[in-house]
Tab-separated table of C-alpha atoms and ligand atoms in Angstrom:
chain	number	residue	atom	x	y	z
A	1	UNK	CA	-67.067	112.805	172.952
A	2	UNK	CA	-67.952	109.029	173.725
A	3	UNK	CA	-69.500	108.859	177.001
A	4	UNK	CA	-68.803	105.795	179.176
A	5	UNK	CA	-69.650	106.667	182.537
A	6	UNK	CA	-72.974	108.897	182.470
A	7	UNK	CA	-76.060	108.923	180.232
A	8	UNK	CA	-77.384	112.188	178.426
A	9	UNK	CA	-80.981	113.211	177.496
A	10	UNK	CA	-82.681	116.558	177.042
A	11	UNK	CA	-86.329	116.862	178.431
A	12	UNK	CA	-88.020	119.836	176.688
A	13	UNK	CA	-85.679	122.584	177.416
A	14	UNK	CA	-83.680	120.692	180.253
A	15	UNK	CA	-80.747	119.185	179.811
A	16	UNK	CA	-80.457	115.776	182.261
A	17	UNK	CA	-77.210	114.268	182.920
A	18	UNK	CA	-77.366	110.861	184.642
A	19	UNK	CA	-73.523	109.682	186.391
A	20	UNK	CA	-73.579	105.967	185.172
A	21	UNK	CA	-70.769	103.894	187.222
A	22	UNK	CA	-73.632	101.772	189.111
A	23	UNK	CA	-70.928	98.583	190.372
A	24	UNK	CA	-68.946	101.514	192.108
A	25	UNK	CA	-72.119	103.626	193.247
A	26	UNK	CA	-71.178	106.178	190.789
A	27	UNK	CA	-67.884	106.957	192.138
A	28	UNK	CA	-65.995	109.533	190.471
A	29	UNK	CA	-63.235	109.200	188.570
A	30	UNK	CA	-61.194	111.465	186.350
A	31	UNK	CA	-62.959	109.574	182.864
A	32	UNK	CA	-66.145	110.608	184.838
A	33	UNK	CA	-65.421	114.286	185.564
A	34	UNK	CA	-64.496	115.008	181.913
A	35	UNK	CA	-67.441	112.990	180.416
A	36	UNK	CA	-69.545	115.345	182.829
A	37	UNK	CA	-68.101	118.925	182.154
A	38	UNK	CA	-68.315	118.138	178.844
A	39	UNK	CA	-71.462	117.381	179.074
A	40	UNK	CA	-72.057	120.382	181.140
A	41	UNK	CA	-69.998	122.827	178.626
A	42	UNK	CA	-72.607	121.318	175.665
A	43	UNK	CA	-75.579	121.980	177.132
A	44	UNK	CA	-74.508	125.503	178.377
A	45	UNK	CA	-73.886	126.193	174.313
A	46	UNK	CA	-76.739	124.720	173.096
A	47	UNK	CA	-79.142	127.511	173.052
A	48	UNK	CA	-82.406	125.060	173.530
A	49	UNK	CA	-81.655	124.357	177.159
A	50	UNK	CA	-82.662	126.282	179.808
A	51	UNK	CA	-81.514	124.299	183.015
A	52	UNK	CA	-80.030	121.038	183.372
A	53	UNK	CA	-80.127	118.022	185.775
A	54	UNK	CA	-77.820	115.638	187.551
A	55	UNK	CA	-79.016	113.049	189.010
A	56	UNK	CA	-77.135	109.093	189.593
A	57	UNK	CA	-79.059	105.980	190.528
A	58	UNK	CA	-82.058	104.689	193.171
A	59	UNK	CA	-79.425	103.818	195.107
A	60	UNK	CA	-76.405	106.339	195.043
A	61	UNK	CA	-76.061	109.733	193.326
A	62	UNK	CA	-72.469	109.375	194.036
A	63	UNK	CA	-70.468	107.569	196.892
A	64	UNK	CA	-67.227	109.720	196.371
A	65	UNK	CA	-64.320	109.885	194.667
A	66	UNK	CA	-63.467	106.816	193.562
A	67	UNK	CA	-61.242	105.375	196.158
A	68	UNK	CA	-59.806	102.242	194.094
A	69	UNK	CA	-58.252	104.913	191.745
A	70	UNK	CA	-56.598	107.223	194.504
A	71	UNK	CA	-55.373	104.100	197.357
A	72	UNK	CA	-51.736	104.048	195.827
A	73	UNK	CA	-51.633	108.254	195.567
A	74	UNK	CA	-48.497	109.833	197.023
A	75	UNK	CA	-48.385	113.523	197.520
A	76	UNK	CA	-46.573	114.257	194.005
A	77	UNK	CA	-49.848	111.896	192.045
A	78	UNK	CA	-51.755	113.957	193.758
A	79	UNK	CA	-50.089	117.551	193.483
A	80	UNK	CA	-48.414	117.028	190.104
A	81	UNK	CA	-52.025	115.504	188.406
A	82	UNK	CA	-53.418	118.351	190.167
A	83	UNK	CA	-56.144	116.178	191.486
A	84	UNK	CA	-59.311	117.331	191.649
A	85	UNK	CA	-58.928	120.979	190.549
A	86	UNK	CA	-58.241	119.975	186.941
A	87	UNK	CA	-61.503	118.129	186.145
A	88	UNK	CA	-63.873	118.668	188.937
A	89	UNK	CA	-64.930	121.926	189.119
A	90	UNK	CA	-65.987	122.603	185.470
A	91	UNK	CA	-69.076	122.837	187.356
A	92	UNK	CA	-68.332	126.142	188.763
A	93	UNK	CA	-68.421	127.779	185.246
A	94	UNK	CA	-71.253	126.571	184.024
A	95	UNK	CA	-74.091	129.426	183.586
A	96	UNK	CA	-77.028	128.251	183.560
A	97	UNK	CA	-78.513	126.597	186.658
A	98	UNK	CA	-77.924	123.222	187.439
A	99	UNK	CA	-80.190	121.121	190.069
A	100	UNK	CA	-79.173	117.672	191.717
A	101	UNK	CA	-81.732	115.420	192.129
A	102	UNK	CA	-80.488	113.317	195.018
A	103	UNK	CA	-81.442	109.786	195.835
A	104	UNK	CA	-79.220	107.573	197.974
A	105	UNK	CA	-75.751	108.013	198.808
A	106	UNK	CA	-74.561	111.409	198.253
A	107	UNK	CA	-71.005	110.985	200.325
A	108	UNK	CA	-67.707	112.403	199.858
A	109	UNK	CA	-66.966	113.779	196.724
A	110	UNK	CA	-71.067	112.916	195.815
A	111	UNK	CA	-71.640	115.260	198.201
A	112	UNK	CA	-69.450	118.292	197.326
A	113	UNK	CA	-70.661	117.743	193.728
A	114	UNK	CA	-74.213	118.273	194.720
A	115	UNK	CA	-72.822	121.653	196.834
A	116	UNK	CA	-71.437	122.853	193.532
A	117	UNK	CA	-74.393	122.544	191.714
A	118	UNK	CA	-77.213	125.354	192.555
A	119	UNK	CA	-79.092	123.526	194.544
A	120	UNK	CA	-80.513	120.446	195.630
A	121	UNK	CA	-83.446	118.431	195.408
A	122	UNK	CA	-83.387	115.198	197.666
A	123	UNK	CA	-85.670	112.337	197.265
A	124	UNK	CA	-86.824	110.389	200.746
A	125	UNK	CA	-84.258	107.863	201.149
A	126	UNK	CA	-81.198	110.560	200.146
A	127	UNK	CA	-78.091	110.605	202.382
A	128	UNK	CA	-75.567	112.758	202.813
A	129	UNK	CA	-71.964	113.037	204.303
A	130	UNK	CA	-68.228	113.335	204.285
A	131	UNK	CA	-66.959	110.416	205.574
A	132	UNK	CA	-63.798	111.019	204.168
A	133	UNK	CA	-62.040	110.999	207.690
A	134	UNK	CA	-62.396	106.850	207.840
A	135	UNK	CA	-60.437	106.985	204.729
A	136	UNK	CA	-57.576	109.154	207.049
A	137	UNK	CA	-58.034	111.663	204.465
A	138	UNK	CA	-60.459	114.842	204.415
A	139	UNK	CA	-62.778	116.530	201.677
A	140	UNK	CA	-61.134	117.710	198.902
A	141	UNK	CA	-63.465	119.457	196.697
A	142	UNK	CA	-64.830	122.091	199.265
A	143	UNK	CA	-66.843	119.801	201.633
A	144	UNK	CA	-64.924	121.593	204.635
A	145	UNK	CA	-65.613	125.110	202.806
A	146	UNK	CA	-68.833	124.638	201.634
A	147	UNK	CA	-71.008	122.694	204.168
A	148	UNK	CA	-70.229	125.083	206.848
A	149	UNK	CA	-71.887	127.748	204.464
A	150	UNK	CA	-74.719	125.420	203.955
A	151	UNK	CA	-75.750	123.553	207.300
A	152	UNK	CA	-73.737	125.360	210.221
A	153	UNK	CA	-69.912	124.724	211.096
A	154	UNK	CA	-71.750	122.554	214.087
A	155	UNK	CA	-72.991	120.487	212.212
A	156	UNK	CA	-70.452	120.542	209.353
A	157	UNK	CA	-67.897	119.597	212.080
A	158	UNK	CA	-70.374	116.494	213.227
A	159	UNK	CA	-70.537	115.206	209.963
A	160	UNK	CA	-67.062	115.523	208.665
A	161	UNK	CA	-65.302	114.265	212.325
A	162	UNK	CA	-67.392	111.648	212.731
A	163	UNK	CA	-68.442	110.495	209.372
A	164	UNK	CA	-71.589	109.884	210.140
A	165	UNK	CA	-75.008	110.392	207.183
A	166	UNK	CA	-77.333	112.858	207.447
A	167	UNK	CA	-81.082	111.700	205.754
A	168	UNK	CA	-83.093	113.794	203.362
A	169	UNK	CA	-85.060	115.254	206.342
A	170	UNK	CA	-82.106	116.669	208.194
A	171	UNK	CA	-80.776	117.584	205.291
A	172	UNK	CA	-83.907	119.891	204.264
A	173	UNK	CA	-84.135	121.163	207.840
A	174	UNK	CA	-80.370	122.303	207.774
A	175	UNK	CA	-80.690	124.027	204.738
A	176	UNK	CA	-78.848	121.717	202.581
A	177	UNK	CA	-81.412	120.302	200.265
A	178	UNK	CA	-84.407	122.923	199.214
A	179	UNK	CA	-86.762	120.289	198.704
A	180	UNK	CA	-87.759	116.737	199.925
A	181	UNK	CA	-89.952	114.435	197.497
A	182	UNK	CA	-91.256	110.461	197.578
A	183	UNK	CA	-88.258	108.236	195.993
A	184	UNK	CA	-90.488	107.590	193.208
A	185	UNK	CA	-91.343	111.352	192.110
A	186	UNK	CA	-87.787	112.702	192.071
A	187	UNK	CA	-87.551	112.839	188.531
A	188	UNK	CA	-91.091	114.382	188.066
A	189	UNK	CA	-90.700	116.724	190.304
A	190	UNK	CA	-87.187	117.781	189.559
A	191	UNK	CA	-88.398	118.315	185.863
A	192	UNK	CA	-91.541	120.181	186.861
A	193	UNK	CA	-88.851	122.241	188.872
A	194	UNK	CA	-86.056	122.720	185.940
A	195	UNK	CA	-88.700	123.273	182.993
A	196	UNK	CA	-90.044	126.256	185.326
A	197	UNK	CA	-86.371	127.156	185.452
A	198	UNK	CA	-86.471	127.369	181.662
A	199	UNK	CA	-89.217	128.871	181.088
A	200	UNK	CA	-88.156	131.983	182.354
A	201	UNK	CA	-85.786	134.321	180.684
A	202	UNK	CA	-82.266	133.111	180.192
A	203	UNK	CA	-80.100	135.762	180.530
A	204	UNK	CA	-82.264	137.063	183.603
A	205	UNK	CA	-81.788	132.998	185.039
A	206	UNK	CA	-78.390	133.771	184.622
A	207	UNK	CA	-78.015	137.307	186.404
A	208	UNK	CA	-80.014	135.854	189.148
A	209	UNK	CA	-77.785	132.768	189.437
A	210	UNK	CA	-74.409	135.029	189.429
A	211	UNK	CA	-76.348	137.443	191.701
A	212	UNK	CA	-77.112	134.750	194.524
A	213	UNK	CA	-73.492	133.374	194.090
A	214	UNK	CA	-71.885	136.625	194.358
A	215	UNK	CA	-73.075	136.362	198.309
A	216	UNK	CA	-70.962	133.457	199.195
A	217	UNK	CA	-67.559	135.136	197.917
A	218	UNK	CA	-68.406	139.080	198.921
A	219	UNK	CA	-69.733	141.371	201.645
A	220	UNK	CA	-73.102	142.370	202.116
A	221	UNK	CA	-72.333	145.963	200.410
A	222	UNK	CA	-70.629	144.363	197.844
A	223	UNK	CA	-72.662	141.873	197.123
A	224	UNK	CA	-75.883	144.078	197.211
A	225	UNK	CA	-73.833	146.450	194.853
A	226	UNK	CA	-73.288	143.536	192.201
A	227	UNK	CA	-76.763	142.608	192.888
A	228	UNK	CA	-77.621	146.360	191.731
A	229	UNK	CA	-75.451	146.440	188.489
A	230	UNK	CA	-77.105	143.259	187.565
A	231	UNK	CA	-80.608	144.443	188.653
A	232	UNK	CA	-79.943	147.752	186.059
A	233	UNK	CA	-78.367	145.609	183.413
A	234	UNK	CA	-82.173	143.302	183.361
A	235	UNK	CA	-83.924	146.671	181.694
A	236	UNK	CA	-81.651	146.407	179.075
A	237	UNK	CA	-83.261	142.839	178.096
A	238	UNK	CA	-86.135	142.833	175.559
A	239	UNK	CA	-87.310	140.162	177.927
A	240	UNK	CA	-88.066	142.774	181.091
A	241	UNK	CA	-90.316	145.134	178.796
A	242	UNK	CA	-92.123	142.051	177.320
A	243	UNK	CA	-92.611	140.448	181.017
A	244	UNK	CA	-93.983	143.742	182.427
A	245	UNK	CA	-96.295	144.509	179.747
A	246	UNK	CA	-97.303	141.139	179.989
A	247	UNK	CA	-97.990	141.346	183.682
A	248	UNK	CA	-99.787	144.368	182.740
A	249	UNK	CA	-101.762	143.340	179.795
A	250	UNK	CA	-102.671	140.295	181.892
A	251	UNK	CA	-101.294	138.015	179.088
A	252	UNK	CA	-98.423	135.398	179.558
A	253	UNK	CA	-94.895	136.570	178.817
A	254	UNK	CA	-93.177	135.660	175.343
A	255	UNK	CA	-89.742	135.631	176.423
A	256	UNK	CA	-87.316	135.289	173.159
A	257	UNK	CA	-83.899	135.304	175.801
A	258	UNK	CA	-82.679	138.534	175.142
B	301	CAA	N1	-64.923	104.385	195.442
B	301	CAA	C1	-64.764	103.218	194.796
B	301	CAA	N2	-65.650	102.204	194.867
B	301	CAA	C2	-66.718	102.378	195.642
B	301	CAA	C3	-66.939	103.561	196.366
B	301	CAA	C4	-65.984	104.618	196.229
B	301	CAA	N3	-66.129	105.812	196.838
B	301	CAA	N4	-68.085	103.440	197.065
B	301	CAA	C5	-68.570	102.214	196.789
B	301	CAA	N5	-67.745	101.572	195.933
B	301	CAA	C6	-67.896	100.222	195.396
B	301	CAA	C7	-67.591	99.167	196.440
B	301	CAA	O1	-66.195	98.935	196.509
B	301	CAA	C8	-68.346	97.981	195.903
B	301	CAA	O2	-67.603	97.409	194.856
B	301	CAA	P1	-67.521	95.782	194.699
B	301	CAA	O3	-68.943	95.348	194.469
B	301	CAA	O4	-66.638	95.590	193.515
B	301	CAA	O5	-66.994	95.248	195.990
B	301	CAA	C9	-69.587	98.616	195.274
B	301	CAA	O6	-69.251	99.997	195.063
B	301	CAA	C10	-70.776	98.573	196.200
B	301	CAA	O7	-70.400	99.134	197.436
B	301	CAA	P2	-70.682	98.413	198.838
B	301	CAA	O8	-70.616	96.928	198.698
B	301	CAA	O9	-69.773	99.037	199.857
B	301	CAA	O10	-72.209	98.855	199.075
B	301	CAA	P3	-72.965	99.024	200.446
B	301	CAA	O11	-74.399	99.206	200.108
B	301	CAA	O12	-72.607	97.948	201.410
B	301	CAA	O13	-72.390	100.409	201.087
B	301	CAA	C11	-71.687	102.713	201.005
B	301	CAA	C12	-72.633	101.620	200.438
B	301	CAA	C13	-72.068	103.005	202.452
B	301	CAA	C14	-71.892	103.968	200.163
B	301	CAA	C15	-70.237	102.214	200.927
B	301	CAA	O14	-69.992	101.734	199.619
B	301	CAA	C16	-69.210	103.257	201.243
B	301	CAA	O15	-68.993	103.582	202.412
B	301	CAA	N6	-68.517	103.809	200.196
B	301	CAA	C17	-67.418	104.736	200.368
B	301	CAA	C18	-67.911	106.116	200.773
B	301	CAA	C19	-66.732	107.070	200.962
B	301	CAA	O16	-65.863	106.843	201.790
B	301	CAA	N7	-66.707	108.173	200.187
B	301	CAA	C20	-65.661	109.165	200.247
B	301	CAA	C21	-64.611	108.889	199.205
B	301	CAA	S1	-63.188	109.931	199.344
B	301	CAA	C22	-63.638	111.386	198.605
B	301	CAA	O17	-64.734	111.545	198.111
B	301	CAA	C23	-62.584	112.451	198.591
B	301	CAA	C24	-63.062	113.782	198.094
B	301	CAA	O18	-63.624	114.527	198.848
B	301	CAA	C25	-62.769	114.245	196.735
């Protein structure tokens, strides 16, 4: 596939994908969504990458859907096209982790894109929101479902009713973002970050990934029971023998991801 609207690289063992729509902010559109799960979907085969990226611009990781493309919806565009459960959560089944590096706007659809992904780094001058409501519409990829989860339904509420941003600080002190870095470092650091990532043992990255998910869609006693199967299934890795003995042989670990 051709890609038009975002740039791909690979860093080491990290795969980075940057959206690329910078006279719209990066908003996305459906070309957009498939150009990115397809990027996603390649980078989750390719057996040399161990994390991946997203990042946008300086300026905006992504200011929403696009809203030139949806003004003349009616209800049948948008049920019949299925809009945006047919392209915009390829996210979701993507294994391996996936980090957004956040600088700028992060609004609307931006923002639920960098909830899907596993979690967030946000440079200084990030800003988040859904200011869908001054559009008269709401969020439509889970920015009602999952910002509650992430920041409170206070503050969820705040930002979605009144559509006003919340900066990188807030952000990290509601939860949303795990780190805050200078503008200029985001890419450093979110490397340094993602090459840890993939240093590690794949599969293992990948049980802990569907571990920590499992909490947002069970109980505690399920979850800590899926958490357990998963825990189990690690000794049957080479990779758990050769990281203890390792540990114990006071060597580093030669993980072969298996
Ligand atoms: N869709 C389409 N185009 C967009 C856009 C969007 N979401 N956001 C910005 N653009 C375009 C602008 O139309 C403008 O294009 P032109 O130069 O051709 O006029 C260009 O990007 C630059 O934008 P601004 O001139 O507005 O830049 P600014 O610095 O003055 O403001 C901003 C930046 C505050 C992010 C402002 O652009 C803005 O409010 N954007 C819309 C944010 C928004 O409402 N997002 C939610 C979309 S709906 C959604 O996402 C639904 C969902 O949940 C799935």
């Amino acid at each position: 596939m051709e890609y038009q609207n975002i740039l791909v690289e690979t860093k080491d063992k990290v795969g980075v994908i940057t959206l690329n729509r910078p006279k719209a902010l990066n908003a996305l559109n459906d070309q957009l969504m498939d150009e990115l799960g397809h990027a996603l979907f390649a980078f989750d085969q390719d057996e040399n990458i161990g994390c991946m990226v997203i990042t946008g611009s300086e300026k905006a990781f992504a200011a929403g859907a696009d809203i030139a493309a949806m003004v003349d919806y009616n209800y049948m565009d948008a049920y019949n096209g299925n809009y945006v459960t047919k392209n915009w959560e390829h996210i979701l089944r993507v294994r391996k982790p996936v980090i957004a590096a956040v600088a700028g706007y992060a609004l609307g659809g931006g923002c639920e894109l960098t909830m899907m992904c596993d979690f967030i780094i946000a440079a200084d001058n990030a800003k988040f929101g859904q200011p869908e409501i001054k559009l008269a519409t709401l969020p439509g990829c889970g920015g009602t479902q999952r910002l509650p989860r992430a920041i409170s339904k206070s503050k969820a509420m705040d930002l979605c009713l009144t559509a006003r941003l919340m900066d990188a600080n807030e952000a990290e002190r509601a939860g949303l973002v795990s780190r805050v870095v200078p503008l200029d470092k985001l890419m450093e650091e979110t490397l340094a970050v993602a090459t840890t990532i993939a240093s590690m043992s794949l599969p293992v990255v990948m049980m802990i990934k569907d571990a920590v998910n499992r909490s947002f869609e069970s109980g505690l006693t399920e979850g800590v029971h899926y958490e357990r199967r998963l825990f189990h299934a690690s000794f049957g890795t080479h990779d758990q023998r050769e990281g203890m003995r390792a540990f114990l042989e006071k060597r580093p670990a030669n993980f072969q991801n298996k």
